[in-house]
């Protein structure tokens, strides 16, 4: 009988296994943190490109592609006063990391203002990757909102 009570109490002490959910997560409902009718927080970013020092030939096109554009190119506008190309993108989903690439005449170009470099995942990222000493990389954007 003592063994019966020991097993009963020990099984209650252990609780659920580590790593497993305490309750099944609801499927097909709104995401956690968003009430119905509440909008997802978004981020606005200005992407800029300037010619590298010593380069005089202007590119025909400068574009940005990324997870926030669903890998469709967005053209940057030429600004003669600032001697640069730029575009302001609104409604980038916030509070997550995005991968992107600047394309100059269709070729991937390093963005000195990126938040870091990441290993590419998937077809689009591998298509636009930069080759570095550590292998292929794509720039990261940390889209943080308040």
Coordinates of N, CA and C in Angstrom, one line a residue, residues 11-71:
X11 N 4.1 10.7 -9.3 CA 3.6 11.1 -10.6 C 3.0 12.5 -10.6
X12 N 2.4 13.0 -9.5 CA 1.9 14.3 -9.5 C 3.0 15.4 -9.4
X13 N 4.2 15.0 -8.8 CA 5.3 15.9 -8.6 C 6.0 16.2 -10.0
X14 N 6.1 15.2 -10.8 CA 6.8 15.3 -12.0 C 6.1 16.3 -13.0
X15 N 4.8 16.4 -13.1 CA 4.1 17.3 -14.0 C 4.4 17.0 -15.4
X16 N 4.1 17.9 -16.3 CA 4.3 17.6 -17.7 C 5.8 17.5 -18.1
X17 N 6.1 16.8 -19.2 CA 7.4 16.7 -19.6 C 8.0 18.1 -20.1
X18 N 9.3 18.3 -19.9 CA 9.9 19.5 -20.4 C 9.8 19.7 -21.9
X19 N 9.5 20.9 -22.3 CA 9.5 21.2 -23.7 C 8.1 21.0 -24.3
X20 N 7.2 20.3 -23.6 CA 5.9 20.1 -24.2 C 4.9 21.2 -23.7
X21 N 3.9 21.5 -24.5 CA 2.9 22.5 -24.1 C 2.1 22.0 -23.0
X22 N 1.7 23.0 -22.1 CA 0.8 22.6 -21.0 C -0.6 22.5 -21.6
X23 N -1.0 23.3 -22.6 CA -2.3 23.2 -23.2 C -2.1 23.2 -24.7
X24 N -3.0 22.5 -25.4 CA -2.8 22.5 -26.9 C -3.1 24.0 -27.4
X25 N -2.3 24.4 -28.4 CA -2.5 25.7 -28.9 C -3.7 25.7 -29.9
X26 N -4.5 26.8 -29.8 CA -5.6 26.9 -30.8 C -5.1 27.0 -32.2
X27 N -5.8 26.4 -33.1 CA -5.4 26.5 -34.5 C -6.4 27.4 -35.3
X28 N -5.9 28.1 -36.3 CA -6.7 28.9 -37.1 C -7.3 30.1 -36.5
X29 N -6.8 30.5 -35.4 CA -7.3 31.7 -34.8 C -6.3 32.8 -34.9
X30 N -6.6 34.0 -34.4 CA -5.7 35.1 -34.5 C -4.4 34.8 -33.7
X31 N -3.3 35.4 -34.2 CA -2.0 35.2 -33.6 C -2.0 35.7 -32.2
X32 N -1.1 35.1 -31.3 CA -0.9 35.6 -30.0 C -0.5 37.1 -30.0
X33 N -1.0 37.9 -29.1 CA -0.6 39.3 -29.0 C -1.5 40.2 -29.8
X34 N -2.3 39.6 -30.7 CA -3.2 40.5 -31.5 C -4.6 40.1 -31.2
X35 N -5.4 41.1 -30.8 CA -6.8 40.9 -30.6 C -7.5 41.1 -31.9
X36 N -8.7 40.6 -32.1 CA -9.4 40.8 -33.3 C -9.6 42.2 -33.6
X37 N -9.4 42.6 -34.8 CA -9.5 44.0 -35.1 C -8.3 44.9 -34.9
X38 N -7.3 44.4 -34.1 CA -6.1 45.1 -33.9 C -5.1 44.9 -35.0
X39 N -4.5 45.9 -35.5 CA -3.5 45.8 -36.6 C -2.2 45.4 -36.1
X40 N -1.5 44.7 -37.0 CA -0.1 44.4 -36.7 C 0.8 45.6 -36.8
X41 N 1.7 45.7 -35.9 CA 2.6 46.9 -35.9 C 3.5 46.8 -37.1
X42 N 3.8 48.0 -37.8 CA 4.6 48.0 -38.9 C 5.7 49.0 -38.7
X43 N 6.7 48.9 -39.7 CA 7.9 49.6 -39.6 C 8.1 50.4 -40.9
X44 N 8.7 51.5 -40.9 CA 9.1 52.3 -42.1 C 10.6 52.4 -42.2
X45 N 11.1 52.2 -43.4 CA 12.6 52.2 -43.6 C 12.9 52.9 -44.9
X46 N 13.9 53.8 -44.8 CA 14.5 54.4 -46.0 C 15.7 53.6 -46.5
X47 N 15.7 53.2 -47.7 CA 16.8 52.5 -48.2 C 17.6 53.5 -49.1
X48 N 18.9 53.6 -49.0 CA 19.7 54.5 -49.7 C 20.9 53.8 -50.4
X49 N 21.3 54.3 -51.6 CA 22.5 53.8 -52.2 C 23.3 54.9 -52.8
X50 N 24.6 55.0 -52.5 CA 25.5 55.9 -53.1 C 26.6 55.2 -53.8
X51 N 27.1 55.8 -54.9 CA 28.2 55.2 -55.6 C 29.4 55.1 -54.7
X52 N 30.1 54.0 -54.8 CA 31.3 53.9 -54.1 C 32.4 54.9 -54.5
X53 N 33.3 55.3 -53.6 CA 34.3 56.2 -53.9 C 35.1 55.8 -55.2
X54 N 35.3 56.7 -56.1 CA 36.0 56.4 -57.3 C 35.2 56.0 -58.5
X55 N 34.0 55.5 -58.2 CA 33.2 55.0 -59.3 C 32.4 56.2 -59.9
X56 N 32.5 56.4 -61.2 CA 31.9 57.6 -61.9 C 30.7 57.1 -62.7
X57 N 30.7 55.9 -63.2 CA 29.5 55.5 -64.1 C 28.3 55.2 -63.2
X58 N 27.2 55.9 -63.6 CA 26.0 55.7 -62.8 C 25.3 54.4 -63.3
X59 N 24.7 53.6 -62.4 CA 23.9 52.5 -62.8 C 22.6 52.8 -63.5
X60 N 22.1 51.9 -64.3 CA 20.8 52.1 -65.0 C 19.7 52.0 -64.0
X61 N 19.8 51.0 -63.1 CA 18.8 50.7 -62.1 C 19.4 50.4 -60.7
X62 N 18.7 50.8 -59.7 CA 19.0 50.4 -58.3 C 17.7 50.0 -57.7
X63 N 17.7 48.8 -57.2 CA 16.4 48.2 -56.6 C 16.7 47.6 -55.3
X64 N 15.7 47.4 -54.5 CA 15.7 46.6 -53.2 C 14.7 45.5 -53.4
X65 N 15.1 44.3 -52.9 CA 14.3 43.1 -52.9 C 14.4 42.5 -51.5
X66 N 13.4 41.9 -51.0 CA 13.5 41.3 -49.6 C 12.2 40.6 -49.2
X67 N 12.3 40.0 -48.0 CA 11.2 39.3 -47.5 C 10.0 40.2 -47.3
X68 N 10.2 41.5 -47.1 CA 9.1 42.5 -46.9 C 8.5 42.9 -48.3
X69 N 9.1 42.6 -49.4 CA 8.6 42.9 -50.7 C 8.2 41.6 -51.4
X70 N 8.2 40.5 -50.7 CA 8.0 39.2 -51.2 C 8.9 38.9 -52.4
X71 N 10.1 39.4 -52.3 CA 11.2 39.3 -53.3 C 10.9 39.8 -54.6

